[in-house]
PDB file of C-alpha atoms in Angstrom:
ATOM      1  CA  MET A 130       3.468  -5.950  20.064  1.00 94.00           C
ATOM      2  CA  LYS A 131       4.553  -9.202  18.112  1.00 97.00           C
ATOM      3  CA  LEU A 132       3.821 -10.550  15.070  1.00 98.00           C
ATOM      4  CA  SER A 133       5.089 -14.113  13.646  1.00 98.00           C
ATOM      5  CA  VAL A 134       4.548 -16.039  10.486  1.00 98.00           C
ATOM      6  CA  VAL A 135       5.074 -19.287  11.498  1.00 98.00           C
ATOM      7  CA  GLY A 136       5.445 -22.709   8.371  1.00 97.00           C
ATOM      8  CA  ILE A 137       3.170 -25.439   9.687  1.00 97.00           C
ATOM      9  CA  GLY A 138       5.003 -27.960   7.657  1.00 94.00           C
ATOM     10  CA  PRO A 139       3.232 -30.265   4.989  1.00 92.00           C
ATOM     11  CA  GLY A 140       0.540 -31.775   7.167  1.00 87.00           C
ATOM     12  CA  ALA A 141       1.629 -34.165   9.069  1.00 89.00           C
ATOM     13  CA  ALA A 142       1.724 -33.649  12.835  1.00 91.00           C
ATOM     14  CA  ASP A 143       5.262 -34.904  12.682  1.00 91.00           C
ATOM     15  CA  HIS A 144       6.577 -32.004  10.470  1.00 93.00           C
ATOM     16  CA  ILE A 145       5.662 -29.464  12.708  1.00 96.00           C
ATOM     17  CA  LEU A 146       8.865 -28.356  13.661  1.00 97.00           C
ATOM     18  CA  PRO A 147       9.022 -27.500  17.798  1.00 97.00           C
ATOM     19  CA  ALA A 148       9.820 -23.978  17.344  1.00 97.00           C
ATOM     20  CA  ALA A 149       6.573 -23.946  15.527  1.00 98.00           C
ATOM     21  CA  ALA A 150       4.880 -25.670  18.241  1.00 97.00           C
ATOM     22  CA  ARG A 151       6.068 -22.722  20.996  1.00 98.00           C
ATOM     23  CA  VAL A 152       5.298 -19.954  18.729  1.00 98.00           C
ATOM     24  CA  LEU A 153       2.103 -21.468  17.993  1.00 98.00           C
ATOM     25  CA  GLY A 154       1.581 -22.211  22.067  1.00 98.00           C
ATOM     26  CA  GLU A 155       2.947 -18.164  22.976  1.00 98.00           C
ATOM     27  CA  ALA A 156      -0.090 -16.885  20.553  1.00 98.00           C
ATOM     28  CA  ASP A 157      -3.168 -14.932  21.785  1.00 98.00           C
ATOM     29  CA  THR A 158      -4.453 -14.941  17.781  1.00 98.00           C
ATOM     30  CA  VAL A 159      -3.967 -17.277  15.121  1.00 98.00           C
ATOM     31  CA  ILE A 160      -5.098 -16.199  11.986  1.00 98.00           C
ATOM     32  CA  GLY A 161      -4.465 -18.415   8.729  1.00 97.00           C
ATOM     33  CA  TYR A 162      -6.388 -20.561   6.172  1.00 96.00           C
ATOM     34  CA  LYS A 163      -9.207 -22.139   7.566  1.00 95.00           C
ATOM     35  CA  TYR A 164      -8.348 -26.141   6.287  1.00 95.00           C
ATOM     36  CA  TYR A 165      -4.637 -25.671   7.593  1.00 94.00           C
ATOM     37  CA  LEU A 166      -6.126 -24.462  11.200  1.00 96.00           C
ATOM     38  CA  GLN A 167      -6.853 -27.802  11.946  1.00 95.00           C
ATOM     39  CA  PHE A 168      -3.606 -29.542  12.099  1.00 95.00           C
ATOM     40  CA  VAL A 169      -2.523 -26.657  14.546  1.00 97.00           C
ATOM     41  CA  GLN A 170      -5.822 -26.222  17.243  1.00 96.00           C
ATOM     42  CA  HIS A 171      -4.195 -28.756  19.622  1.00 96.00           C
ATOM     43  CA  LEU A 172      -1.112 -26.566  19.953  1.00 97.00           C
ATOM     44  CA  LEU A 173      -2.930 -23.546  21.058  1.00 98.00           C
ATOM     45  CA  ARG A 174      -3.306 -22.359  24.671  1.00 96.00           C
ATOM     46  CA  PRO A 175      -7.115 -22.122  26.066  1.00 97.00           C
ATOM     47  CA  GLY A 176      -8.627 -18.791  24.656  1.00 96.00           C
ATOM     48  CA  CYS A 177      -6.434 -18.111  21.842  1.00 98.00           C
ATOM     49  CA  GLU A 178      -8.681 -16.065  19.161  1.00 98.00           C
ATOM     50  CA  VAL A 179      -8.192 -18.679  15.847  1.00 98.00           C
ATOM     51  CA  VAL A 180      -9.606 -16.312  12.620  1.00 97.00           C
ATOM     52  CA  GLY A 181      -9.653 -18.883   9.604  1.00 96.00           C
ATOM     53  CA  ASN A 182     -10.302 -17.490   6.008  1.00 93.00           C
ATOM     54  CA  ALA A 183     -10.763 -18.953   2.813  1.00 90.00           C
ATOM     55  CA  MET A 184      -8.351 -19.838  -0.349  1.00 88.00           C
ATOM     56  CA  MET A 185      -6.839 -17.271  -2.464  1.00 87.00           C
ATOM     57  CA  GLU A 186      -7.465 -14.477   0.689  1.00 91.00           C
ATOM     58  CA  GLU A 187      -3.537 -14.157   1.534  1.00 92.00           C
ATOM     59  CA  GLU A 188      -3.587 -10.617   0.977  1.00 93.00           C
ATOM     60  CA  GLU A 189      -6.571 -10.533   3.323  1.00 95.00           C
ATOM     61  CA  ARG A 190      -5.273 -12.825   5.969  1.00 95.00           C
ATOM     62  CA  ALA A 191      -1.691 -10.258   5.698  1.00 95.00           C
ATOM     63  CA  ARG A 192      -4.050  -7.371   6.864  1.00 95.00           C
ATOM     64  CA  LEU A 193      -6.335  -9.057   9.202  1.00 96.00           C
ATOM     65  CA  ALA A 194      -2.896  -9.915  11.118  1.00 97.00           C
ATOM     66  CA  VAL A 195      -1.109  -6.192  11.006  1.00 96.00           C
ATOM     67  CA  ALA A 196      -4.547  -5.066  12.142  1.00 95.00           C
ATOM     68  CA  ALA A 197      -4.636  -7.515  14.876  1.00 96.00           C
ATOM     69  CA  CYS A 198      -1.210  -6.053  16.057  1.00 96.00           C
ATOM     70  CA  ALA A 199      -1.833  -4.271  19.751  1.00 95.00           C
ATOM     71  CA  PRO A 200       0.408  -3.644  22.763  1.00 95.00           C
ATOM     72  CA  GLY A 201       1.084  -7.105  24.743  1.00 96.00           C
ATOM     73  CA  ARG A 202      -0.414  -9.355  22.294  1.00 97.00           C
ATOM     74  CA  HIS A 203       1.251 -11.908  20.127  1.00 98.00           C
ATOM     75  CA  VAL A 204      -0.512 -12.359  16.276  1.00 98.00           C
ATOM     76  CA  VAL A 205       0.858 -15.495  14.609  1.00 98.00           C
ATOM     77  CA  VAL A 206      -0.298 -16.356  10.679  1.00 98.00           C
ATOM     78  CA  VAL A 207       0.312 -19.890   9.487  1.00 97.00           C
ATOM     79  CA  SER A 208       1.158 -20.974   6.806  1.00 95.00           C
ATOM     80  CA  SER A 209       1.848 -25.008   5.170  1.00 93.00           C
ATOM     81  CA  GLY A 210       5.274 -25.507   4.611  1.00 93.00           C
ATOM     82  CA  ASP A 211       7.723 -22.952   5.205  1.00 93.00           C
ATOM     83  CA  ALA A 212       6.263 -19.532   5.620  1.00 93.00           C
ATOM     84  CA  GLY A 213       8.548 -18.290   3.601  1.00 90.00           C
ATOM     85  CA  ILE A 214       8.553 -20.139  -0.047  1.00 86.00           C
ATOM     86  CA  TYR A 215       5.650 -19.585  -1.669  1.00 77.00           C
ATOM     87  CA  ALA A 216       3.673 -18.369   1.193  1.00 81.00           C
ATOM     88  CA  MET A 217       2.644 -15.920   3.700  1.00 93.00           C
ATOM     89  CA  ALA A 218       6.046 -14.019   4.921  1.00 95.00           C
ATOM     90  CA  ALA A 219       6.496 -12.275   2.434  1.00 92.00           C
ATOM     91  CA  LEU A 220       3.032 -10.625   2.279  1.00 93.00           C
ATOM     92  CA  VAL A 221       2.607 -10.026   5.851  1.00 96.00           C
ATOM     93  CA  TYR A 222       6.190  -8.236   5.781  1.00 96.00           C
ATOM     94  CA  GLU A 223       5.252  -5.636   2.816  1.00 94.00           C
ATOM     95  CA  HIS A 224       2.024  -5.124   4.218  1.00 94.00           C
ATOM     96  CA  VAL A 225       4.117  -4.210   7.865  1.00 96.00           C
ATOM     97  CA  ALA A 226       7.011  -1.802   5.534  1.00 94.00           C
ATOM     98  CA  SER A 227       3.633  -0.161   4.150  1.00 93.00           C
ATOM     99  CA  LEU A 228       2.751   1.021   7.385  1.00 91.00           C
ATOM    100  CA  GLY A 229       5.526   3.805   8.037  1.00 89.00           C
ATOM    101  CA  GLU A 230       6.336   4.351  11.482  1.00 87.00           C
ATOM    102  CA  ARG A 231       3.625   1.983  12.924  1.00 85.00           C
ATOM    103  CA  GLY A 232       4.795  -1.087  11.254  1.00 87.00           C
ATOM    104  CA  ALA A 233       8.272  -0.434  12.510  1.00 90.00           C
ATOM    105  CA  ALA A 234       6.177  -0.670  15.940  1.00 92.00           C
ATOM    106  CA  ILE A 235       5.821  -4.385  15.442  1.00 96.00           C
ATOM    107  CA  GLU A 236       8.296  -6.961  16.151  1.00 96.00           C
ATOM    108  CA  LEU A 237       8.601  -9.639  13.380  1.00 97.00           C
ATOM    109  CA  GLN A 238       9.579 -12.975  13.308  1.00 97.00           C
ATOM    110  CA  THR A 239       9.648 -15.926  10.786  1.00 97.00           C
ATOM    111  CA  THR A 240       9.380 -19.261  12.170  1.00 97.00           C
ATOM    112  CA  PRO A 241      10.352 -21.648   9.499  1.00 94.00           C
ATOM    113  CA  GLY A 242       8.815 -24.921   7.838  1.00 95.00           C
ATOM    114  CA  ILE A 243       9.166 -28.239   6.203  1.00 94.00           C
ATOM    115  CA  SER A 244       8.644 -26.972   2.453  1.00 90.00           C
ATOM    116  CA  ALA A 245       6.056 -29.965   0.885  1.00 86.00           C
ATOM    117  CA  PHE A 246       9.252 -30.490  -1.821  1.00 86.00           C
ATOM    118  CA  LEU A 247      11.752 -31.444   0.693  1.00 87.00           C
ATOM    119  CA  ALA A 248       9.323 -33.960   2.404  1.00 89.00           C
ATOM    120  CA  ALA A 249       7.445 -35.346  -0.972  1.00 87.00           C
ATOM    121  CA  GLY A 250      11.390 -35.856  -2.145  1.00 87.00           C
ATOM    122  CA  GLY A 251      12.177 -37.782   1.130  1.00 86.00           C
ATOM    123  CA  LYS A 252       8.893 -39.674   0.579  1.00 88.00           C
ATOM    124  CA  LEU A 253       9.527 -40.361  -2.598  1.00 90.00           C
ATOM    125  CA  GLY A 254      12.944 -41.276  -2.103  1.00 88.00           C
ATOM    126  CA  ALA A 255      13.923 -38.870  -4.470  1.00 85.00           C
ATOM    127  CA  VAL A 256      15.974 -36.435  -1.795  1.00 82.00           C
ATOM    128  CA  LEU A 257      17.197 -32.908  -3.461  1.00 83.00           C
ATOM    129  CA  GLY A 258      21.066 -33.208  -3.423  1.00 80.00           C
ATOM    130  CA  HIS A 259      23.728 -31.441  -5.118  1.00 80.00           C
ATOM    131  CA  ASP A 260      22.391 -29.055  -6.994  1.00 82.00           C
ATOM    132  CA  PHE A 261      18.953 -28.072  -7.300  1.00 81.00           C
ATOM    133  CA  CYS A 262      16.602 -24.952  -8.116  1.00 83.00           C
ATOM    134  CA  CYS A 263      13.247 -24.104  -6.846  1.00 80.00           C
ATOM    135  CA  VAL A 264      11.363 -21.775  -8.659  1.00 80.00           C
ATOM    136  CA  SER A 265       8.091 -20.120  -7.757  1.00 74.00           C
ATOM    137  CA  LEU A 266       5.205 -18.758 -10.245  1.00 76.00           C
ATOM    138  CA  SER A 267       3.224 -17.568  -7.795  1.00 69.00           C
ATOM    139  CA  ASP A 268       1.909 -14.009  -8.025  1.00 66.00           C
ATOM    140  CA  LEU A 269       1.853 -12.804  -4.980  1.00 59.00           C
TER     141      LEU A 269
END
């Protein structure tokens, strides 16, 4: 059983990395915030189960993803931007780790995405160069 957390970038189709598109195309189940799922529908194979829920239900998405894991299945959790920056990767990894032995049987992977702060900086001509700091104020 495989569980992937995939960053889909800041929303534009050309900001979805090829590695993310490949992982999405291999998924049996895709779970994410229902608004974000519209940006990846075209990348999913026929028959892929799609589970969307509301904003602020990040912990529930992590629980749903782990519960959907089964032998021979590939579950993907989508996240906007980069999956590891103020996103779903940490929640999913923490939930899997809390399962002990059952969690050890799940093959985890994270596929990075383009973070919105990087895309915005490039678009605005305010690229992040030299030294910079990014601070997440999330409580998740």
